[in-house]
Coordinates of C-alpha atoms in Angstrom, one line a residue:
M1 CA -8.0 -32.8 -8.7
I2 CA -5.3 -30.3 -9.9
L3 CA -5.2 -29.9 -13.8
I4 CA -1.8 -29.2 -15.2
I5 CA -1.7 -27.0 -18.4
D6 CA 1.6 -27.2 -20.4
D7 CA 2.4 -28.5 -23.5
D8 CA 5.9 -29.7 -22.6
T9 CA 5.7 -33.4 -22.1
A10 CA 8.8 -32.9 -19.4
I11 CA 7.1 -30.5 -17.3
Q12 CA 3.9 -32.3 -17.2
T13 CA 5.5 -35.8 -15.9
S14 CA 7.3 -33.9 -13.1
L15 CA 4.7 -31.6 -11.7
S16 CA 2.0 -34.7 -12.0
L17 CA 4.7 -36.6 -10.1
L18 CA 5.0 -33.7 -7.5
F19 CA 1.5 -33.3 -6.8
R20 CA 0.8 -37.0 -6.8
K21 CA 3.2 -37.7 -4.1
A22 CA 1.6 -34.8 -2.0
G23 CA -1.8 -36.7 -2.0
Y24 CA -3.6 -34.9 -5.2
R25 CA -5.5 -36.4 -8.1
V26 CA -4.0 -34.9 -11.3
R27 CA -4.9 -34.5 -14.9
V28 CA -3.1 -32.8 -18.0
A29 CA -3.7 -30.5 -20.6
D30 CA -1.8 -29.9 -23.4
G31 CA -3.5 -26.6 -24.5
P32 CA -7.2 -24.6 -24.6
F33 CA -8.8 -27.4 -26.5
E34 CA -7.7 -30.4 -24.3
T35 CA -8.4 -27.8 -21.4
N36 CA -12.2 -27.5 -22.6
E37 CA -12.4 -31.3 -22.6
V38 CA -11.5 -31.7 -19.1
L39 CA -13.6 -29.1 -17.5
D40 CA -16.3 -30.2 -19.5
Q41 CA -16.2 -33.5 -17.5
E42 CA -15.2 -32.1 -13.8
T43 CA -14.3 -29.0 -12.0
P44 CA -10.6 -28.6 -10.5
A45 CA -9.7 -27.5 -7.1
L46 CA -6.6 -25.6 -9.0
I47 CA -5.3 -25.0 -12.1
V48 CA -1.7 -25.0 -13.2
L49 CA -1.5 -22.6 -16.3
D50 CA 1.9 -22.2 -18.6
M51 CA 1.9 -18.9 -19.9
N52 CA 2.9 -20.2 -23.6
F53 CA 1.9 -22.6 -26.0
S54 CA 3.7 -21.9 -29.3
I55 CA 7.0 -20.3 -30.5
D56 CA 6.1 -16.9 -29.1
T57 CA 7.1 -16.0 -25.7
S58 CA 5.0 -13.2 -24.8
G59 CA 2.7 -15.2 -22.4
N60 CA -0.3 -14.2 -24.5
D61 CA -1.4 -17.6 -25.1
G62 CA -1.6 -18.1 -21.3
L63 CA -3.3 -14.8 -20.6
R64 CA -5.9 -15.7 -22.9
L65 CA -6.9 -18.8 -21.9
L66 CA -6.8 -17.7 -18.3
R67 CA -9.5 -14.9 -19.1
R68 CA -11.5 -17.9 -20.5
I69 CA -11.1 -19.9 -17.6
R70 CA -11.9 -17.3 -15.4
E71 CA -15.4 -16.7 -17.2
R72 CA -16.3 -20.1 -17.1
L73 CA -14.8 -20.8 -13.1
P74 CA -14.7 -17.5 -11.4
V75 CA -13.7 -19.1 -8.2
V76 CA -11.0 -21.9 -9.1
P77 CA -7.7 -20.3 -8.4
V78 CA -5.1 -20.4 -11.0
I79 CA -1.4 -20.5 -10.4
L80 CA 0.7 -19.1 -13.9
L81 CA 3.6 -20.8 -14.3
T82 CA 6.3 -19.8 -17.2
G83 CA 9.8 -19.7 -17.9
W84 CA 9.6 -16.5 -19.9
G85 CA 8.8 -14.3 -16.7
T86 CA 8.6 -10.7 -16.9
I87 CA 7.3 -7.8 -14.4
E88 CA 4.6 -7.3 -16.9
L89 CA 3.4 -10.7 -17.6
A90 CA 3.1 -10.8 -14.0
V91 CA 1.3 -8.0 -13.4
D92 CA -1.1 -8.6 -16.4
G93 CA -1.6 -12.3 -14.8
M94 CA -2.6 -11.0 -11.5
K95 CA -4.8 -8.7 -12.9
A96 CA -6.6 -11.2 -14.9
G97 CA -7.3 -13.2 -12.0
A98 CA -4.4 -15.6 -11.4
S99 CA -3.6 -16.1 -7.4
D100 CA 0.0 -16.7 -7.9
F101 CA 2.6 -16.2 -10.4
I102 CA 5.8 -18.9 -10.3
T103 CA 8.7 -18.9 -12.5
K104 CA 10.4 -22.0 -14.0
P105 CA 12.6 -23.7 -12.8
W106 CA 10.5 -23.8 -9.8
Q107 CA 10.9 -24.6 -6.1
N108 CA 9.0 -28.0 -5.3
D109 CA 8.1 -27.2 -1.9
Y110 CA 7.1 -23.4 -2.7
L111 CA 5.0 -24.4 -5.5
L112 CA 3.4 -27.0 -3.2
Q113 CA 3.1 -24.2 -0.7
A114 CA 1.5 -22.0 -3.3
A115 CA -0.9 -24.8 -4.4
E116 CA -1.9 -25.6 -0.8
T117 CA -2.9 -22.0 -0.3
A118 CA -4.6 -21.5 -3.1
I119 CA -7.0 -24.4 -2.5
K120 CA -7.2 -23.6 1.0
L121 CA -8.4 -20.0 0.6
A122 CA -10.8 -20.9 -2.3
G123 CA -12.6 -24.0 -0.4
T124 CA -13.4 -22.0 3.0
D125 CA -16.7 -21.4 4.6
T126 CA -17.3 -17.8 5.2
R127 CA -20.4 -17.8 7.5
S128 CA -20.6 -15.3 10.4
V129 CA -19.8 -16.4 13.6
S130 CA -20.0 -15.1 17.0
R131 CA -17.0 -13.8 19.4
R132 CA -17.0 -16.6 21.7
Q133 CA -16.8 -19.0 18.6
L134 CA -13.9 -17.5 17.3
D135 CA -12.3 -17.5 20.7
E136 CA -12.9 -21.5 20.6
Q137 CA -11.5 -22.0 17.3
F138 CA -8.7 -19.5 17.5
Q139 CA -6.1 -17.5 19.8
F140 CA -7.3 -13.8 20.0
D141 CA -6.3 -13.0 23.5
N142 CA -5.1 -9.5 23.0
I143 CA -7.7 -8.5 20.6
V144 CA -10.8 -6.7 22.4
G145 CA -14.2 -6.2 21.2
N146 CA -17.7 -7.6 19.7
D147 CA -18.2 -5.3 16.9
P148 CA -19.6 -7.0 13.7
K149 CA -16.9 -5.2 11.7
L150 CA -14.0 -6.2 14.1
L151 CA -15.7 -10.0 14.0
D152 CA -15.4 -10.2 10.1
V153 CA -11.9 -9.1 10.3
L154 CA -11.3 -11.9 13.0
T155 CA -13.0 -14.4 10.9
T156 CA -10.7 -13.4 8.0
V157 CA -7.6 -13.9 10.1
G158 CA -8.8 -17.3 11.5
R159 CA -9.7 -18.4 7.4
I160 CA -6.2 -17.2 6.2
A161 CA -4.1 -17.8 9.0
P162 CA -3.5 -21.7 8.6
T163 CA -2.5 -20.9 4.6
D164 CA 0.7 -19.4 3.8
A165 CA -0.9 -16.6 1.8
P166 CA 1.0 -13.3 1.7
V167 CA -1.3 -10.9 3.7
L168 CA -1.6 -6.6 3.7
I169 CA -3.3 -5.1 7.0
T170 CA -4.2 -1.7 6.0
G171 CA -5.9 1.1 8.3
E172 CA -5.2 4.1 9.9
S173 CA -2.5 4.8 12.6
G174 CA -3.6 3.3 15.8
T175 CA -6.0 0.5 14.6
G176 CA -4.3 -2.6 15.9
K177 CA -2.1 -3.5 12.5
E178 CA 0.6 -5.2 14.7
L179 CA -1.6 -7.0 16.6
I180 CA -3.6 -8.7 13.9
A181 CA -0.1 -9.4 12.2
E182 CA 0.6 -11.5 15.4
A183 CA -3.1 -12.9 15.4
V184 CA -2.2 -14.1 11.8
H185 CA 1.0 -15.7 13.0
Q186 CA -0.1 -17.1 16.5
N187 CA -3.0 -18.9 14.3
S188 CA -0.6 -20.3 11.5
R189 CA 1.6 -23.7 11.2
R190 CA 4.6 -21.5 11.8
K191 CA 3.2 -20.2 15.4
R192 CA 6.3 -22.1 17.0
Q193 CA 8.7 -20.4 14.8
P194 CA 9.8 -16.9 15.0
F195 CA 7.7 -13.9 14.0
V196 CA 10.4 -11.1 13.4
K197 CA 8.8 -7.2 13.1
V198 CA 10.6 -4.6 11.1
N199 CA 9.4 -0.9 10.7
L200 CA 10.5 0.1 7.2
G201 CA 9.3 3.7 8.0
G202 CA 12.7 3.9 10.6
I203 CA 15.0 2.2 8.2
S204 CA 16.9 4.5 5.8
E205 CA 17.7 3.5 2.4
T206 CA 21.5 3.0 3.0
L207 CA 20.5 0.6 5.8
F208 CA 18.0 -1.1 4.1
E209 CA 19.8 -4.2 2.7
S210 CA 21.9 -4.6 5.8
E211 CA 18.9 -4.6 8.1
L212 CA 17.0 -7.2 5.9
F213 CA 19.6 -9.3 4.2
G214 CA 22.4 -8.9 6.7
H215 CA 26.0 -8.2 5.6
V216 CA 29.5 -10.2 5.7
R217 CA 32.4 -8.6 7.3
G218 CA 34.0 -5.9 5.5
A219 CA 31.1 -5.2 3.4
F220 CA 31.4 -1.6 4.2
T221 CA 33.7 0.5 6.4
D222 CA 31.9 -0.4 10.0
A223 CA 31.1 -3.9 9.2
K224 CA 33.5 -5.5 11.4
A225 CA 31.4 -9.1 11.7
D226 CA 29.1 -10.7 9.7
R227 CA 25.4 -9.8 10.6
V228 CA 22.1 -12.0 10.2
G229 CA 19.3 -10.1 8.4
R230 CA 15.8 -10.2 9.6
F231 CA 14.6 -12.4 6.7
E232 CA 16.8 -14.9 7.6
L233 CA 16.0 -14.3 11.2
A234 CA 12.3 -15.1 10.3
N235 CA 13.3 -18.3 8.3
K236 CA 10.4 -21.1 8.7
G237 CA 8.5 -18.3 10.6
S238 CA 6.8 -15.0 9.7
I239 CA 8.2 -11.3 8.6
F240 CA 6.2 -8.6 9.6
L241 CA 6.6 -5.6 7.5
D242 CA 5.4 -2.4 8.8
E243 CA 4.9 0.8 7.1
I244 CA 5.4 -0.7 3.7
G245 CA 4.1 2.5 2.2
D246 CA 7.2 4.0 3.4
L247 CA 9.6 2.2 1.3
A248 CA 11.8 3.9 -1.0
P249 CA 11.7 2.7 -4.6
A250 CA 15.3 0.9 -4.9
S251 CA 14.4 -0.8 -1.9
Q252 CA 11.1 -1.6 -3.4
V253 CA 12.8 -3.7 -6.3
K254 CA 15.4 -5.5 -3.6
L255 CA 12.0 -6.6 -1.4
L256 CA 10.5 -7.6 -4.6
R257 CA 13.2 -10.1 -5.5
V258 CA 12.7 -11.8 -2.2
L259 CA 9.3 -12.5 -1.9
Q260 CA 9.7 -13.6 -5.9
D261 CA 12.3 -16.0 -5.7
R262 CA 12.7 -16.8 -2.0
T263 CA 16.2 -16.0 -2.2
F264 CA 18.5 -12.9 -1.1
E265 CA 22.2 -12.2 -1.0
P266 CA 23.8 -10.6 2.0
L267 CA 25.2 -7.3 1.4
G268 CA 29.1 -7.8 0.4
S269 CA 28.4 -11.5 -0.5
S270 CA 28.0 -13.2 -4.2
K271 CA 26.2 -16.5 -2.2
P272 CA 22.2 -16.5 -2.7
K273 CA 20.6 -17.9 0.5
T274 CA 17.4 -19.4 0.2
V275 CA 14.3 -18.4 3.2
D276 CA 11.1 -19.7 3.5
V277 CA 9.2 -17.1 5.4
R278 CA 5.4 -16.1 5.5
V279 CA 5.1 -12.4 4.8
I280 CA 2.7 -10.2 6.5
C281 CA 2.9 -6.2 5.6
A282 CA 0.8 -3.0 7.0
T283 CA 0.3 0.2 6.0
N284 CA -1.5 3.3 6.7
R285 CA -1.3 4.6 2.9
D286 CA -3.4 4.2 0.1
L287 CA -1.1 1.8 -1.8
E288 CA -3.7 1.8 -4.8
A289 CA -2.7 5.5 -5.2
M290 CA 0.4 5.2 -5.0
V291 CA 0.6 2.8 -7.6
A292 CA -1.4 5.3 -9.9
Q293 CA 1.3 7.8 -8.7
G294 CA 4.0 5.8 -9.7
T295 CA 5.7 6.0 -6.1
F296 CA 4.9 2.3 -5.5
R297 CA 5.3 -0.4 -7.8
E298 CA 2.9 -2.2 -9.3
D299 CA 4.4 -5.9 -9.1
L300 CA 5.1 -5.4 -5.7
F301 CA 1.8 -4.4 -4.7
Y302 CA 0.3 -7.9 -6.5
R303 CA 2.7 -9.6 -4.6
I304 CA 1.8 -8.5 -1.2
N305 CA -1.8 -8.2 -1.1
L306 CA -3.2 -11.8 -2.2
I307 CA -5.1 -11.4 0.8
T308 CA -6.3 -7.9 2.1
V309 CA -7.4 -7.0 5.4
P310 CA -9.0 -3.9 5.8
L311 CA -9.3 -2.7 9.9
P312 CA -11.8 -0.1 10.7
A313 CA -11.6 3.0 12.5
L314 CA -12.5 3.0 15.9
R315 CA -14.8 5.8 15.5
Q316 CA -17.0 2.8 13.1
R317 CA -17.1 0.5 16.0
P318 CA -18.1 2.9 18.9
N319 CA -19.9 0.1 20.8
D320 CA -16.5 -1.5 21.3
I321 CA -15.0 1.7 23.2
P322 CA -16.7 0.9 26.7
T323 CA -15.1 -2.6 26.6
L324 CA -11.8 -1.4 25.6
V325 CA -11.9 1.3 28.5
R326 CA -12.6 -1.2 31.0
F327 CA -9.9 -3.7 29.3
F328 CA -7.2 -0.8 30.1
L329 CA -8.6 0.0 33.4
D330 CA -8.3 -3.8 34.3
N331 CA -4.8 -3.5 33.2
L332 CA -4.1 -0.5 35.0
K333 CA -5.6 -1.5 38.4
V334 CA -2.9 -3.7 38.5
L335 CA 0.1 -2.0 37.1
Y336 CA -0.8 0.8 39.4
N337 CA -2.0 -1.2 42.5
R338 CA -5.3 1.0 42.4
P339 CA -7.9 -1.8 42.5
D340 CA -10.9 0.6 43.1
L341 CA -10.4 2.6 39.5
R342 CA -13.9 2.1 37.7
V343 CA -15.4 4.7 35.1
S344 CA -19.5 5.3 35.4
D345 CA -21.7 4.5 32.3
E346 CA -22.3 8.0 31.6
T347 CA -19.0 8.6 31.1
L348 CA -18.6 5.3 28.6
D349 CA -21.6 6.7 26.9
W350 CA -19.6 10.2 26.3
L351 CA -16.5 8.5 25.3
K352 CA -18.1 6.8 22.3
T353 CA -18.9 10.1 21.0
L354 CA -15.3 11.2 20.6
P355 CA -13.5 11.1 17.2
L356 CA -10.5 9.5 18.5
P357 CA -8.3 10.0 14.9
G358 CA -5.4 8.1 16.7
N359 CA -7.9 5.4 17.6
I360 CA -7.3 2.5 19.7
R361 CA -4.0 4.0 20.7
Q362 CA -5.0 7.5 21.3
L363 CA -7.8 5.9 23.8
K364 CA -5.4 3.8 25.6
N365 CA -3.5 6.9 26.3
L366 CA -6.3 8.9 27.1
V367 CA -7.5 6.5 29.6
E368 CA -4.3 6.0 31.4
R369 CA -3.3 9.5 31.6
T370 CA -6.7 10.6 32.9
A371 CA -6.1 7.4 35.7
L372 CA -2.9 9.0 36.8
L373 CA -3.5 12.5 37.2
V374 CA -7.1 12.2 38.6
P375 CA -7.0 11.9 42.5
G376 CA -10.2 9.9 42.7
N377 CA -10.9 6.2 41.8
E378 CA -13.9 6.9 39.8
L379 CA -13.2 8.8 36.3
T380 CA -15.9 11.2 35.0
V381 CA -16.5 13.1 31.9
A382 CA -14.8 16.4 33.7
D383 CA -11.9 14.3 34.2
F384 CA -11.2 12.8 30.6
E385 CA -12.3 16.4 29.3
K386 CA -9.0 17.9 30.5
Y387 CA -6.9 15.7 28.4
V388 CA -8.7 15.4 25.5
P389 CA -7.1 17.7 22.6
P390 CA -9.2 20.5 21.5
A391 CA -10.1 20.1 17.8
A392 CA -8.6 22.3 15.2
P393 CA -10.2 25.2 14.5
K394 CA -11.4 25.4 10.8
V395 CA -9.8 28.3 9.1
A396 CA -10.1 29.3 5.7
M397 CA -7.0 28.7 4.0
Q398 CA -5.1 32.0 3.1
L399 CA -2.5 31.4 0.2
P400 CA 0.1 34.2 -0.6
Q401 CA -0.6 36.5 -3.5
V402 CA 0.6 35.3 -7.0
G403 CA 4.4 36.3 -7.4
S404 CA 5.2 36.6 -3.7
L405 CA 6.4 33.1 -3.7
T406 CA 8.1 30.3 -5.9
L407 CA 6.6 26.9 -5.4
D408 CA 9.7 26.0 -4.1
Q409 CA 9.7 28.6 -1.1
M410 CA 6.3 27.4 -0.4
E411 CA 7.3 24.0 -0.3
Q412 CA 10.2 24.8 1.7
Q413 CA 8.3 27.1 4.2
M414 CA 5.3 24.5 4.9
I415 CA 8.3 21.5 5.6
Q416 CA 9.9 23.7 7.9
Q417 CA 6.2 24.6 9.7
A418 CA 5.7 20.9 9.7
M419 CA 8.9 20.0 11.1
A420 CA 8.5 22.6 14.0
F421 CA 5.2 21.5 14.7
H422 CA 5.9 17.4 14.9
Q423 CA 9.5 18.7 16.9
N424 CA 11.5 17.2 14.2
R425 CA 9.6 13.7 14.1
V426 CA 10.3 12.6 10.6
G427 CA 7.6 10.2 10.3
K428 CA 4.8 12.5 11.6
V429 CA 5.9 15.2 9.5
A430 CA 5.8 12.8 6.2
R431 CA 2.3 11.3 6.9
S432 CA 1.0 14.9 8.0
L433 CA 2.3 15.9 4.6
G434 CA 1.1 13.2 2.6
I435 CA 4.8 12.1 1.4
T436 CA 6.9 9.0 2.2
R437 CA 9.5 9.5 4.7
F438 CA 12.2 8.9 1.3
A439 CA 10.6 11.6 -0.3
L440 CA 10.5 14.1 2.9
Y441 CA 14.6 13.4 3.4
R442 CA 15.1 14.4 -0.3
R443 CA 13.4 17.6 0.5
L444 CA 14.9 18.0 3.8
D445 CA 18.2 17.7 2.1
K446 CA 17.4 20.0 -0.8
F447 CA 16.7 22.7 0.9
G448 CA 19.2 22.2 3.8
I449 CA 16.7 21.5 6.7
A450 CA 18.5 19.9 9.6
Y451 CA 17.2 16.4 10.8
S452 CA 18.0 13.4 12.9
A453 CA 18.5 10.3 11.0
D454 CA 17.2 8.2 14.1
E455 CA 13.7 9.9 14.1

């Protein structure tokens, strides 16, 4: 049963017809008193809650009722509905426990999609299962490992994939965020539709609109023909927005509009286009900390992280390292026509002790480099040791004397050192300094430090 709480009879009738046509049983309530009467009789699978029950359009009526519903029914999903939508109201509603926030006039397909997603996520069995059971139910062909932490991730993926819920994948660089995003898509109802990957860290702010939303001929100097953007390419499928933590503030606003309204305008056009796309984001940054610092929009954060999938670092699941090494070696045997490649158990135990800050990507690189450069077919500890980068020595930080450098001069020197160390690879420099690409570009321009816009 879906409970619709709205004091407008026309809205009640319209939503009731929509949900009944989709096969749901529906009950309605005009406000808090009628809501309590319904909840005393039965528990709904979903509540669609209007934000205003008086001439006041602040949304406080809905927020108060939402908090009361949450105290009484903490696991029943609630979709907020309002004709007076604001950014602050959306954020307050999500903080108070709403699963989604939709403005009037709504799109019927999108509202039904949101309702189905919320109901499925609220009612799914979360018991632990084995890797064999997961492989029997889902397509996880390219994901290797049996560690309980990884199985928890795959269980979550299997649970959320059939829905259209937005997903935020977090974890260190090299933990396999793109593979998890692909698994979400491949196990969804959209699997026969496009899966479009976008590395936001590699798109400058000036190209953001053109890349994601497309442009029309003549929109800017070099726009000699119409171009379809990534969102339109992903229509009916999924779009994977990698490195979303690197997105510039102005671009965050433009992305939020698409996620909230499902509409966009190609650059240079005044005709809006509607898109039906599932959004999967990934980052190795702490977005909550960025929200607190004011470098990432709070409303965008709540819009993309209905479901968060944190990936464990490889050092947190060391027992999967031997399995991964054997997997990589099996591929190398075919790729380089070396069927006798092997590794001893002693070597596998030693590899499990490595910190591997680059995670799976670093391990794969280490195995492949060692196999290529060592003449024998059995890879030993001594063979791997030649290609493991030495740990950086811990030295006491030496700060300049007070008055010898200004803060600007210290910042400039640190950026120059980082650029030299990382060979002008802007993405790595930004990560090593703990700032976004956008913030680094501003500082590079400020200090007149040369860089390549392609990096």
